[in-house]
Amino acid sequence: MFTIQTKEMLTPAVCRMSVYAPRVAAAALPGQFLIVRTDEKGERIPLTISDADPLAGTVVIVTQKIGASSARIVAMEVGESFADVVGPLGNASEFVDFTEEEFRKSSFVFIAGGVGAAPVYPQARYLHERGAHVEVIIGARNKDLLIYVKEMEAVCDKVHICTDDGSLGFHGVGTALLEKLVAEGAVFSRAVAIGPMIMMKFATLCCKKLGLPVTVSLNTLMVDGTGMCGACRVTVDGKTRFACMDGPEFDGYLVDFDEALIRLGQYKAQEAEALKND
Amino acid sequence: MISPRTKVREQDPRQRACNFDEVSLGFNLEEARTEASRCLHCKNPRCVAACPVGLDIPGFISKVKEGDIVAAAEVIARDSSLPAVCGRVCPQETQCEGSCVLGIKGESVAIGNLERFVADYSRENGCAPGAECQKLDNPCKVAVVGSGPAGLACAADLAKWGYDVTVFEALHALGGVLAYGIPEFRLPKDKVLAPEIENLRKLGVKFECDCIIGRTLSIDQLLDREGFKAVFVGSGAGLPKFMGIPGENLNGVFSANEFLTRNNLMKAWRSDYATPIFVGRKVCVVGGGNVAMDAARTALRLGAEVHIVYRRSEAELPARREEVHHAKEEGIVFDTLCNPCEILGDERSWVRALRCLRMELGEPDQSGRRSPVAIPGSEFEIEADTVIMALGTSPNPLIVNTTAGLEATRRGGISADSDGRTTRPGVFAGGDAVTGAATVILAMGAGRKAAAAIRDYLQDK
């Protein structure tokens, strides 16, 4: 069970794996995530689902080496198995309930930062297949860290590239590129920003300025992922919400990003310690 | 003349405050037989009537008195599939022991410790009873959602009656609250819990972990696609409550569920497990129930100074007396008549203090307990770097929201009658998922009642 079928490094720190998890593969919808545990002593790590093949029984996950536990995932090889893969968790994106007409009428712009491109992929494809207009901004620090460019080109109307150092595409961050696109006349009915929390905060500010509704997908701390622990709580519209039960996607305008950013750092000291000891 | 109640040996409080080994050491054979000899064997045993699973208490105690522990274990096995668990975590003082005739004038029989002794002794000596299963020609498949006390009790009875039972568990470990909630020092996981679950496997019960009903599979899929003829939902209590006071999302504020899950399920107390836990130097646990005691005593063992902050007086603490007693022995400070109104943070947004109001007791409320009333102008601060909220839970809406025809109660739990029948034929429910947070044994009782209702339902079909 939960055996790794394929693995490739997308960048030196980011790997893509397909993992045998037939029940998750059969149920997964865009916007949902899963939790893995590498071994008996491992943490429960939430990861986004970037593809699912119900026939083959596999799900595709993309992991970036950040801490000790994610490094352990990236070090796993084809043929090895996770102790656990559980999901799909969280709610599907709101648009899965769209009518045919709503799909045809909508024009989405995705802003994908870093590994955020991976969960954007199934959403863009889902919308595009159903007749929505979809453009995707993929951003990274430099051209070597860009992921999912080719894949995305196949499932949306237009891919825009931006890099912080200008090594490829637009020289600057995703929000600046979005502003430029809108200034040049692009019209979108909704933006979706997925990436690091800080990037989603600024994407939301930018969308507010443009008067564009924005959905964000919150990557909070989490333990069980089933609503039991409350580690993932975030303030949305002044109320405490659980990212695992009420999210992970929220209206960006309503999210208290500053609090969410602080909460993300809660175990920084322990994480640094764990990395040192590894 | 009845001899005094046999004292159970315990780890020294100073020693146990620094380890996660079990607090109570339990009876040995001699102590158990001495205690068993105190039982009067009442004609109409009130203890049995007070037991949610109707255990034949005088029956097993008389076997202990004779020294025939194997026979005692067999008597227990007829009604309980988790005796080593129940002997440890049941609130006996309000159930069997609370009804014991001896308790009217003196001290009741130590029924819990005797049950625990029988279970431990028979397990350790390899003579635990292998319950017999009926053979059905074409056993129906029954799904059980959740491997906590309700689900396990339901699964055990159904398996004994010959049904083909699969238990679906959302987490990676079996046991529900017994695994993630109750700490090692009250209920050892590998030594006690795992073997009791293994006994169910021997009865033919199948287990599937990592499967969240309502997400991975729906109840409708279980019934329509996976071939199950009935489903029992014992999915547990749900989402942790917070107070809704300022500062609750500061770093260093945790729900008791999170704190206990990190420690018990993820084994953060062991350095060889990867999950981190933050304890700090001084911990305030808000609440007065068993979960609050568990969180407080866990934090203490992780090295913190611990205060219980409770808005009523000590007499109203909902936790078991024994837990309060143990907590005090270990050095936990009880700040009663004290209600938090704000959590204060430092410049890094970490907890630095808990601001509280002093309370006094007013008129009795709906629960019959005198309700606490804030004393105006009594605000004060308790310095703390961790605050753990142990305020109970609200129902998890997942299964109700994803199952057609399944109605919820006004409070959001699954609506079910006293035998566990829900508003959807073929779907049964019991335990905390129906009642809200209660006890292990009440959940087991509900699981057993539902098992009987499921049998009736399948036989009529």
XYZ file of C-alpha atoms in Angstrom:
739
model
C 0.000 0.000 0.000
C 1.016 3.656 -0.523
C 3.987 2.663 -2.668
C 5.854 5.279 -4.694
C 5.399 4.433 -8.398
C 7.334 7.255 -10.020
C 9.611 9.995 -8.796
C 11.343 12.882 -10.498
C 13.152 15.933 -9.208
C 11.569 19.077 -10.630
C 14.271 21.268 -9.088
C 17.101 20.245 -6.755
C 14.750 20.705 -3.770
C 11.375 19.781 -5.236
C 10.242 16.312 -6.187
C 7.129 14.935 -7.811
C 5.929 11.465 -6.925
C 2.993 9.348 -7.897
C 1.865 7.201 -5.018
C -0.511 4.267 -4.951
C -3.459 5.335 -2.793
C -6.560 4.104 -4.627
C -9.210 5.365 -2.220
C -7.751 8.888 -2.219
C -7.316 8.820 -6.000
C -10.951 7.852 -6.488
C -12.305 10.635 -4.298
C -9.952 13.580 -4.863
C -11.295 16.823 -6.329
C -9.446 20.058 -7.178
C -8.686 22.096 -4.080
C -8.311 19.165 -1.700
C -5.179 17.922 0.021
C -3.886 14.819 1.754
C -1.704 13.883 4.705
C 1.248 11.510 4.571
C 3.434 9.899 7.176
C 6.742 8.530 5.962
C 7.147 5.953 8.734
C 5.906 4.916 12.166
C 7.744 7.732 13.889
C 7.067 10.390 11.298
C 4.947 13.519 11.497
C 1.646 13.825 9.713
C 2.534 16.118 6.799
C -0.191 17.860 4.793
C 0.519 18.058 1.054
C -1.516 19.321 -1.846
C -2.797 16.880 -4.454
C -1.551 17.855 -7.879
C -3.182 15.043 -9.812
C -5.144 11.856 -9.296
C -5.664 8.865 -11.554
C -8.627 6.860 -10.275
C -8.022 4.042 -12.775
C -4.386 3.536 -11.827
C -5.221 4.274 -8.189
C -2.470 6.858 -7.899
C -2.171 10.393 -6.632
C 0.560 12.851 -7.547
C 2.217 14.865 -4.789
C 4.861 17.551 -5.049
C 7.131 18.102 -2.053
C 9.669 20.799 -1.356
C 12.541 20.074 0.981
C 12.067 22.594 3.809
C 12.343 20.848 7.159
C 13.482 17.468 8.427
C 10.206 15.706 7.606
C 9.863 17.063 4.072
C 13.521 16.161 3.454
C 12.656 12.606 4.452
C 9.853 12.534 1.876
C 12.106 13.887 -0.870
C 14.706 11.233 -0.012
C 12.238 8.389 -0.589
C 12.636 6.364 -3.769
C 10.418 4.443 -6.188
C 9.318 1.166 -4.631
C 9.378 2.514 -1.091
C 6.083 3.072 0.693
C 4.615 5.711 2.946
C 3.308 4.411 6.259
C 0.135 6.405 5.607
C -1.589 8.413 2.929
C -4.947 9.759 4.014
C -7.398 11.954 2.202
C -8.727 13.671 0.337
C -8.983 16.295 3.074
C -10.619 19.696 3.094
C -13.288 20.929 0.751
C -13.128 20.933 -3.016
C -12.820 24.297 -4.768
C -16.085 26.181 -4.943
C -16.166 25.996 -8.762
C -16.723 22.221 -8.785
C -20.394 23.091 -8.231
C -20.538 25.547 -11.155
C -23.213 25.143 -13.810
C -22.176 24.783 -17.440
C -23.018 28.413 -17.997
C -21.013 29.572 -15.017
C -17.978 27.720 -16.353
C -18.374 29.286 -19.794
C -18.780 32.750 -18.361
C -15.838 32.688 -15.980
C -12.332 33.856 -16.582
C -9.821 32.718 -13.987
C -6.314 33.929 -13.345
C -4.151 31.740 -11.150
C -1.106 33.102 -9.362
C 1.174 30.209 -8.496
C 4.188 30.793 -6.302
C 6.861 28.122 -5.839
C 5.371 24.655 -5.309
C 1.944 26.344 -5.418
C 1.995 25.560 -9.143
C 1.364 21.899 -8.316
C -2.119 22.325 -6.753
C -2.989 24.987 -9.362
C -2.542 22.416 -12.126
C -5.640 20.241 -11.414
C -7.761 23.355 -10.827
C -6.714 25.006 -14.097
C -7.308 21.778 -16.001
C -10.715 21.193 -14.400
C -11.883 24.686 -15.334
C -10.347 24.686 -18.786
C -11.903 21.313 -19.662
C -15.310 22.734 -18.763
C -15.027 25.805 -20.914
C -13.743 28.466 -18.520
C -11.080 30.892 -19.678
C -7.930 30.191 -17.655
C -4.631 32.029 -17.469
C -1.853 31.066 -15.074
C 0.996 33.154 -13.714
C 3.858 30.946 -12.569
C 6.494 32.681 -10.530
C 9.794 31.643 -8.972
C 13.016 33.211 -7.761
C 14.824 32.241 -10.976
C 14.201 30.209 -14.121
C 15.653 26.991 -12.674
C 13.068 26.969 -9.900
C 10.044 27.268 -12.175
C 7.901 24.155 -12.155
C 4.856 22.904 -14.089
C 5.320 25.307 -17.034
C 4.918 22.693 -19.805
C 2.169 20.827 -17.964
C 0.257 24.035 -17.414
C 0.534 25.138 -21.030
C -1.409 22.021 -22.012
C -4.352 22.740 -19.705
C -5.003 26.468 -19.896
C -5.354 29.335 -22.327
C -2.208 31.214 -21.449
C 0.787 30.761 -19.150
C 2.704 33.818 -17.968
C 6.140 33.393 -16.472
C 7.789 35.695 -13.995
C 11.066 35.446 -12.105
C 12.396 37.588 -9.278
C 15.771 37.934 -11.018
C 14.400 38.305 -14.543
C 16.163 35.158 -15.790
C 12.983 34.197 -17.630
C 9.761 35.972 -18.513
C 8.574 39.045 -16.647
C 11.165 40.501 -14.295
C 9.350 40.756 -10.963
C 6.810 39.078 -8.756
C 3.479 37.536 -9.785
C 1.388 40.372 -8.430
C 3.276 42.941 -10.487
C 2.717 40.802 -13.565
C -0.994 40.515 -12.756
C -1.249 44.305 -12.457
C 0.480 44.642 -15.815
C -1.883 42.143 -17.479
C -4.918 43.952 -16.119
C -3.472 47.342 -17.136
C -3.050 45.946 -20.653
C -6.720 45.094 -20.760
C -7.025 41.530 -19.469
C -10.360 40.937 -17.717
C -10.751 38.235 -15.102
C -13.756 37.251 -13.020
C -11.691 35.653 -10.268
C -8.113 35.194 -9.143
C -6.790 32.190 -7.256
C -3.486 32.560 -5.429
C -1.655 29.495 -4.160
C 1.860 29.588 -2.762
C 3.731 30.672 0.348
C 1.522 32.449 2.924
C 3.376 35.748 2.449
C 2.839 35.591 -1.304
C -0.879 34.939 -0.830
C -1.067 37.936 1.464
C 0.410 40.231 -1.178
C -1.605 38.625 -3.969
C -4.728 39.419 -1.963
C -3.670 43.037 -1.444
C -3.028 43.356 -5.162
C -6.380 41.805 -6.092
C -8.148 44.127 -3.670
C -6.555 47.064 -5.444
C -7.718 45.663 -8.780
C -11.202 44.949 -7.444
C -10.726 41.308 -8.333
C -12.171 38.585 -6.052
C -9.429 36.214 -4.908
C -9.404 32.721 -3.470
C -6.421 31.555 -1.427
C -5.482 28.047 -0.264
C -4.084 28.128 3.259
C -1.169 25.876 4.131
C -1.472 26.095 7.915
C 0.026 23.865 10.571
C -2.044 20.742 11.014
C -1.972 17.539 13.029
C -4.906 15.226 12.337
C -6.520 17.106 9.440
C -10.013 15.945 10.418
C -11.129 18.857 12.593
C -10.097 17.342 15.874
C -7.084 19.388 16.943
C -7.656 22.988 15.888
C -3.957 23.583 15.130
C -4.995 24.880 11.707
C -7.255 27.627 13.018
C -7.247 30.895 11.156
C -9.234 34.078 11.560
C -11.510 34.606 8.582
C -13.939 37.504 8.608
C -13.247 37.921 12.333
C -14.217 34.330 13.144
C -12.032 31.363 14.001
C -12.121 28.788 11.202
C -10.372 25.454 10.816
C -8.448 25.207 7.537
C -8.956 21.423 7.431
C -12.735 21.505 7.869
C -13.810 24.923 6.569
C -11.017 25.349 4.011
C -8.350 25.015 2.837
C -9.672 27.627 0.381
C -11.006 30.920 1.663
C -11.951 34.320 0.330
C -8.598 36.084 0.476
C -10.174 39.421 1.380
C -11.390 37.972 4.698
C -8.243 36.143 5.866
C -6.109 37.574 8.684
C -2.781 36.845 6.986
C -0.609 38.502 9.621
C -1.948 36.166 12.285
C -1.667 33.182 9.935
C 1.979 34.059 9.219
C 2.798 34.225 12.921
C 1.032 30.938 13.628
C 3.023 29.224 10.866
C 6.214 29.969 12.780
C 5.029 28.303 15.985
C 7.408 25.339 15.837
C 10.304 27.078 14.087
C 12.695 26.502 16.975
C 11.907 22.786 17.147
C 12.066 22.462 13.369
C 15.510 24.055 13.243
C 16.645 21.704 15.987
C 15.284 18.686 14.096
C 17.093 19.726 10.913
C 20.355 20.127 12.800
C 20.052 16.676 14.323
C 19.170 14.959 11.076
C -17.501 -6.918 59.846
C -16.331 -5.883 56.414
C -12.615 -5.293 56.047
C -11.460 -1.950 54.696
C -11.068 -1.466 50.953
C -7.763 -2.754 49.631
C -5.535 0.128 48.587
C -4.109 -0.081 45.118
C -0.387 0.518 44.832
C 0.662 3.621 42.904
C 3.864 5.119 41.633
C 5.195 7.754 44.038
C 3.863 11.182 42.981
C 7.298 12.801 42.821
C 8.652 10.002 40.690
C 5.668 9.738 38.338
C 5.560 13.507 37.742
C 8.689 12.950 35.657
C 7.703 9.887 33.643
C 4.895 8.579 31.449
C 4.687 5.169 33.134
C 1.338 4.144 34.509
C 0.337 5.836 37.755
C -1.627 2.944 39.216
C 0.270 -0.314 39.574
C -2.899 -2.408 40.020
C -3.634 -5.309 42.363
C -1.599 -8.481 42.591
C -3.388 -11.813 42.949
C -3.389 -11.732 46.720
C -4.704 -8.172 46.904
C -7.351 -8.975 44.311
C -8.593 -12.008 46.229
C -8.687 -10.028 49.479
C -10.674 -7.263 47.811
C -12.978 -9.752 46.061
C -13.848 -11.293 49.422
C -15.456 -7.991 50.459
C -18.244 -8.367 47.871
C -21.607 -9.210 49.509
C -23.011 -10.847 46.348
C -26.287 -8.958 46.609
C -29.338 -10.742 45.219
C -30.253 -7.701 43.170
C -26.857 -6.304 42.412
C -27.127 -2.537 42.048
C -23.656 -2.394 40.532
C -24.787 -4.365 37.462
C -27.736 -2.059 36.911
C -25.385 0.914 37.130
C -22.957 -0.461 34.524
C -23.640 0.843 31.016
C -22.705 -2.549 29.556
C -24.404 -4.571 32.308
C -21.283 -6.472 33.328
C -21.958 -9.441 35.675
C -19.898 -7.883 38.435
C -20.696 -10.227 41.363
C -20.222 -13.136 38.949
C -16.661 -12.257 38.003
C -15.782 -11.157 41.540
C -16.801 -14.527 42.975
C -14.416 -16.212 40.534
C -11.620 -13.890 41.653
C -12.383 -14.780 45.245
C -11.988 -18.462 44.310
C -8.723 -17.615 42.603
C -10.040 -18.768 39.219
C -8.992 -15.757 37.152
C -9.521 -17.516 33.825
C -13.159 -18.080 34.720
C -13.455 -14.475 35.923
C -12.127 -13.262 32.564
C -14.672 -15.431 30.772
C -17.517 -13.872 32.759
C -16.288 -10.381 31.859
C -15.781 -11.266 28.190
C -19.500 -11.991 27.840
C -20.262 -8.273 28.215
C -17.105 -6.289 27.674
C -14.506 -6.400 24.957
C -12.249 -3.829 26.620
C -11.933 -4.779 30.310
C -8.344 -3.613 30.719
C -9.396 -0.222 29.342
C -12.625 0.073 31.347
C -10.986 -1.058 34.558
C -8.703 1.927 34.138
C -10.767 4.758 32.716
C -14.416 4.204 33.710
C -15.859 6.633 36.271
C -16.625 3.734 38.614
C -17.394 6.086 41.481
C -20.536 7.285 39.727
C -21.454 3.908 38.240
C -20.821 0.429 39.655
C -18.858 1.475 42.731
C -21.159 4.429 43.300
C -24.072 2.005 43.600
C -22.314 -0.614 45.715
C -24.229 -1.338 48.921
C -21.001 -1.311 50.907
C -20.529 2.287 49.905
C -23.605 3.421 51.834
C -21.929 3.075 55.208
C -18.341 2.476 54.266
C -16.199 1.967 51.196
C -17.457 0.252 48.056
C -15.771 -2.772 46.533
C -12.900 -1.705 44.245
C -14.682 -3.051 41.174
C -12.610 -1.093 38.673
C -9.329 -2.307 40.051
C -10.640 -5.883 40.157
C -11.758 -5.694 36.523
C -8.382 -4.302 35.572
C -6.613 -7.039 37.520
C -8.549 -9.809 35.786
C -7.857 -8.325 32.352
C -4.157 -7.724 33.019
C -3.595 -11.061 34.720
C -5.246 -13.091 31.986
C -3.392 -11.175 29.275
C -0.007 -11.410 30.970
C -0.449 -15.109 31.631
C -1.657 -15.854 28.119
C -5.037 -17.099 29.257
C -7.304 -14.331 27.920
C -10.568 -15.878 26.823
C -10.960 -16.417 23.103
C -14.611 -15.545 22.662
C -16.486 -17.858 20.339
C -18.132 -16.530 17.240
C -21.375 -17.814 15.831
C -21.181 -19.049 12.287
C -23.614 -17.453 9.876
C -24.079 -19.067 6.457
C -23.972 -15.877 4.522
C -22.699 -13.216 6.887
C -23.775 -9.684 6.038
C -21.120 -7.015 5.847
C -21.398 -4.300 8.479
C -19.279 -1.138 8.480
C -18.246 0.578 11.691
C -17.083 4.179 11.412
C -14.468 5.005 14.022
C -12.355 2.690 16.168
C -13.017 4.398 19.485
C -14.870 2.783 22.380
C -18.313 2.916 20.710
C -17.080 1.399 17.457
C -14.987 -1.293 19.124
C -17.828 -2.395 21.405
C -20.259 -2.482 18.496
C -17.796 -4.384 16.290
C -17.083 -6.954 19.011
C -20.728 -7.902 19.496
C -21.462 -8.047 15.778
C -18.388 -10.201 15.166
C -19.408 -12.583 17.950
C -22.803 -12.932 16.257
C -21.076 -13.911 13.053
C -21.269 -10.731 10.986
C -18.489 -9.652 8.666
C -17.359 -6.413 10.309
C -14.964 -3.767 8.971
C -13.955 -0.830 11.146
C -12.898 2.342 9.304
C -10.545 4.659 11.189
C -9.611 8.166 10.033
C -6.276 8.293 11.867
C -3.270 6.044 11.403
C -3.703 4.326 14.769
C -6.664 2.441 16.210
C -8.518 3.276 19.396
C -9.963 6.738 18.810
C -9.863 8.761 22.009
C -8.130 5.850 23.743
C -5.197 6.436 21.388
C -5.112 10.201 20.852
C -6.757 11.486 24.020
C -6.057 9.418 27.094
C -2.379 9.623 28.063
C 0.035 6.762 28.404
C 0.222 7.150 32.200
C -3.495 6.349 32.495
C -3.763 3.864 29.646
C -0.575 2.300 28.274
C -0.942 1.987 24.508
C 1.308 -0.923 23.564
C 0.843 -2.925 26.737
C -2.896 -2.533 27.293
C -4.750 -0.934 24.383
C -3.088 -2.769 21.488
C -3.752 -6.270 22.895
C -7.427 -5.454 23.517
C -7.786 -4.350 19.893
C -5.867 -7.447 18.792
C -8.518 -9.534 20.562
C -11.107 -8.012 18.247
C -8.996 -8.956 15.249
C -9.031 -12.512 16.556
C -12.826 -12.342 16.517
C -12.561 -11.647 12.791
C -13.038 -7.873 12.856
C -11.214 -6.158 9.980
C -9.676 -2.714 10.375
C -8.933 -0.094 7.758
C -6.973 2.944 8.944
C -6.464 6.200 7.016
C -10.037 6.168 5.775
C -12.184 9.186 6.609
C -15.852 8.478 6.167
C -17.338 11.611 4.670
C -14.169 12.364 2.687
C -12.410 9.188 1.517
C -15.674 7.267 1.265
C -19.218 8.367 1.991
C -21.795 6.392 3.947
C -23.761 6.111 0.707
C -20.750 4.545 -0.997
C -20.345 2.063 1.863
C -23.974 0.994 1.433
C -24.290 1.211 -2.357
C -20.854 0.329 -3.693
C -18.895 -1.446 -0.996
C -21.624 -3.946 -0.181
C -22.258 -3.095 3.457
C -25.801 -3.817 4.651
C -25.641 -1.579 7.712
C -23.348 1.109 9.095
C -22.628 2.106 12.677
C -21.265 5.624 13.123
C -19.124 6.086 16.214
C -17.055 8.946 14.903
C -16.484 10.642 18.245
C -16.783 14.060 19.730
C -15.567 16.485 17.114
C -14.119 19.962 17.024
C -12.442 21.582 20.026
C -14.194 24.590 21.534
C -12.464 27.865 22.246
C -13.672 30.631 24.545
C -13.899 33.376 21.969
C -11.734 35.723 24.061
C -9.048 38.035 22.651
C -5.631 36.457 22.155
C -6.800 32.893 21.590
C -4.882 32.564 18.338
C -1.583 33.711 19.839
C 1.306 31.298 19.586
C 1.350 29.082 22.644
C -2.433 28.628 22.812
C -3.539 25.089 22.045
C -6.683 23.050 22.317
C -6.326 20.150 24.742
C -7.066 17.919 21.747
C -4.059 19.268 19.882
C -1.752 19.076 22.878
C -2.847 15.537 23.739
C -2.843 14.356 20.117
C 0.717 15.569 19.632
C 1.761 13.818 22.801
C -0.302 10.609 22.753
C -1.011 9.780 19.129
C 2.147 11.326 17.670
C 4.249 10.411 20.726
C 5.937 13.798 20.902
C 7.089 12.942 24.449
C 9.513 10.464 22.918
C 12.622 11.965 21.346
C 12.667 9.345 18.583
C 9.334 10.594 17.150
C 9.369 13.542 14.751
C 6.277 15.508 15.848
C 7.137 18.604 17.888
C 5.320 19.809 20.989
C 5.654 23.147 22.768
C 5.269 23.147 26.533
C 6.977 26.233 27.884
C 7.848 26.914 31.507
C 4.425 27.703 32.874
C 1.193 26.256 31.538
C -2.381 27.278 32.284
C -4.987 24.659 31.452
C -8.455 26.183 31.194
C -11.270 23.795 32.176
C -12.027 21.274 34.889
C -12.933 18.010 33.181
C -10.979 14.806 32.690
C -9.449 16.141 29.494
C -8.181 19.187 31.401
C -6.592 16.872 33.987
C -5.004 14.768 31.252
C -3.580 17.846 29.533
C -2.321 19.307 32.811
C -0.649 16.115 33.958
C 0.908 15.654 30.524
C 2.331 19.188 30.551
C 3.702 18.546 34.036
C 5.486 15.426 32.846
C 6.959 17.406 29.964
C 8.594 19.644 32.555
C 6.301 22.635 33.075
C 4.762 24.273 36.112
C 1.043 23.719 35.615
C -2.075 25.538 36.793
C -5.662 24.451 36.252
C -7.834 27.524 35.752
C -11.491 26.760 36.454
C -14.389 29.165 36.770
C -16.361 27.321 39.449
C -15.163 25.988 42.787
C -13.372 22.739 43.386
C -16.600 20.961 44.368
C -17.974 21.487 40.861
C -14.952 20.122 38.988
C -16.447 17.696 36.470
C -13.307 15.528 36.409
C -13.185 12.229 38.269
C -12.204 12.645 41.918
C -9.300 10.279 41.387
C -7.903 12.392 38.562
C -8.118 15.572 40.634
C -6.482 13.798 43.556
C -3.676 12.465 41.368
C -3.152 15.856 39.759
C -2.838 17.553 43.142
C -0.467 14.896 44.449
C 1.736 15.523 41.444
C 1.904 19.225 42.194
C -0.624 20.797 39.858
C -1.993 24.073 41.207
C -5.755 24.618 41.083
C -6.809 28.215 40.477
C -10.555 27.852 40.992
C -13.270 30.537 40.789
C -11.173 32.107 38.134
C -12.278 32.781 34.550
C -9.994 33.908 31.710
C -11.130 37.009 29.867
C -8.091 37.644 27.674
C -4.808 36.048 26.666
C -1.976 38.548 26.534
C 0.893 38.249 24.109
C 4.429 39.554 23.938
C 5.942 41.520 21.057
C 6.513 38.243 19.141
C 2.837 37.269 19.513
C 3.586 34.501 21.974
C 1.538 34.091 25.142
C 2.916 35.965 28.156
C -0.047 35.936 30.575
C -3.643 34.960 31.101
C -5.929 37.759 32.309
C -8.668 36.421 34.565
C -11.633 37.562 36.596
C -12.336 36.224 40.073
C -15.703 34.520 40.277
C -18.232 33.747 42.977
C -20.960 31.140 42.929
C -24.499 32.320 42.294
C -27.766 30.480 41.686
C -27.773 26.881 40.370
C -27.930 26.727 36.564
C -29.559 24.122 34.271
C -26.912 21.549 35.178
C -27.787 21.968 38.855
C -24.359 23.391 39.578
C -24.120 26.856 41.038
C -23.258 29.175 38.211
C -20.186 31.346 38.467
C -20.614 35.105 38.436
C -17.742 37.492 37.774
C -16.715 39.824 40.588
C -16.516 43.316 39.082
C -13.066 44.867 39.092
C -11.353 41.627 40.124
C -9.151 41.317 37.050
C -5.681 39.918 37.548
C -2.988 38.274 35.469
C -1.420 34.835 35.697
C 1.950 34.696 34.014
C 2.120 31.836 31.510
C 3.772 30.963 28.236
C 1.329 28.233 27.280
C -2.466 28.160 27.513
C -4.328 24.919 26.867
C -8.072 25.166 26.274
C -9.936 22.113 27.595
C -13.499 23.294 27.176
C -15.117 20.361 25.449
C -15.994 19.858 21.811
C -18.720 20.629 19.339
C -19.962 17.968 16.900
C -18.069 17.366 13.675
C -20.607 18.059 10.897
C -18.786 15.987 8.259
C -20.900 12.812 8.292
C -24.249 14.571 8.671
C -23.347 16.917 5.804
C -22.297 14.115 3.463
C -25.022 11.535 4.157
C -28.439 11.848 2.568
C -31.329 11.430 4.996
C -29.206 11.632 8.137
C -30.541 14.271 10.479
C -28.703 16.169 13.161
C -29.849 17.152 16.632
C -30.265 20.803 17.493
C -26.788 20.793 18.945
C -25.345 19.313 15.759
C -24.802 15.694 16.843
C -26.260 12.796 14.870
C -29.905 12.280 15.769
C -30.449 8.711 17.026
C -32.874 6.890 19.340
C -31.770 5.062 22.488
C -30.940 1.958 20.422
C -28.830 3.948 17.985
C -31.267 4.075 15.050
C -30.761 7.248 13.039
C -33.221 8.870 10.662
C -31.726 6.864 7.804
C -32.637 3.137 7.690
C -29.556 0.942 7.951
C -27.479 3.687 9.527
C -26.932 3.559 13.277
C -24.939 5.842 15.546
C -23.771 6.078 19.137
C -21.213 7.478 21.518
C -19.949 11.036 21.520
C -21.031 11.535 17.878
C -24.615 11.431 19.203
C -24.381 12.659 22.782
C -21.453 15.048 22.623
C -18.409 14.400 24.778
C -19.132 11.791 27.468
C -17.298 8.750 28.817
C -15.645 5.694 27.334
C -18.085 3.310 28.977
C -21.196 5.222 27.904
C -19.894 5.088 24.348
C -19.315 1.354 24.705
C -22.837 0.933 26.046
C -24.220 2.835 23.066
C -22.122 0.723 20.706
C -23.496 -2.492 22.189
C -27.110 -1.289 22.028
C -26.624 -0.305 18.406
C -25.077 -3.696 17.660
C -28.262 -5.360 18.924
C -30.390 -2.968 16.864
C -28.269 -3.736 13.792
C -28.760 -7.466 14.346
C -32.531 -6.963 14.572
C -32.487 -4.803 11.460
C -30.497 -7.334 9.443
C -32.617 -10.264 10.629
C -35.848 -8.503 9.629
C -34.483 -7.610 6.243
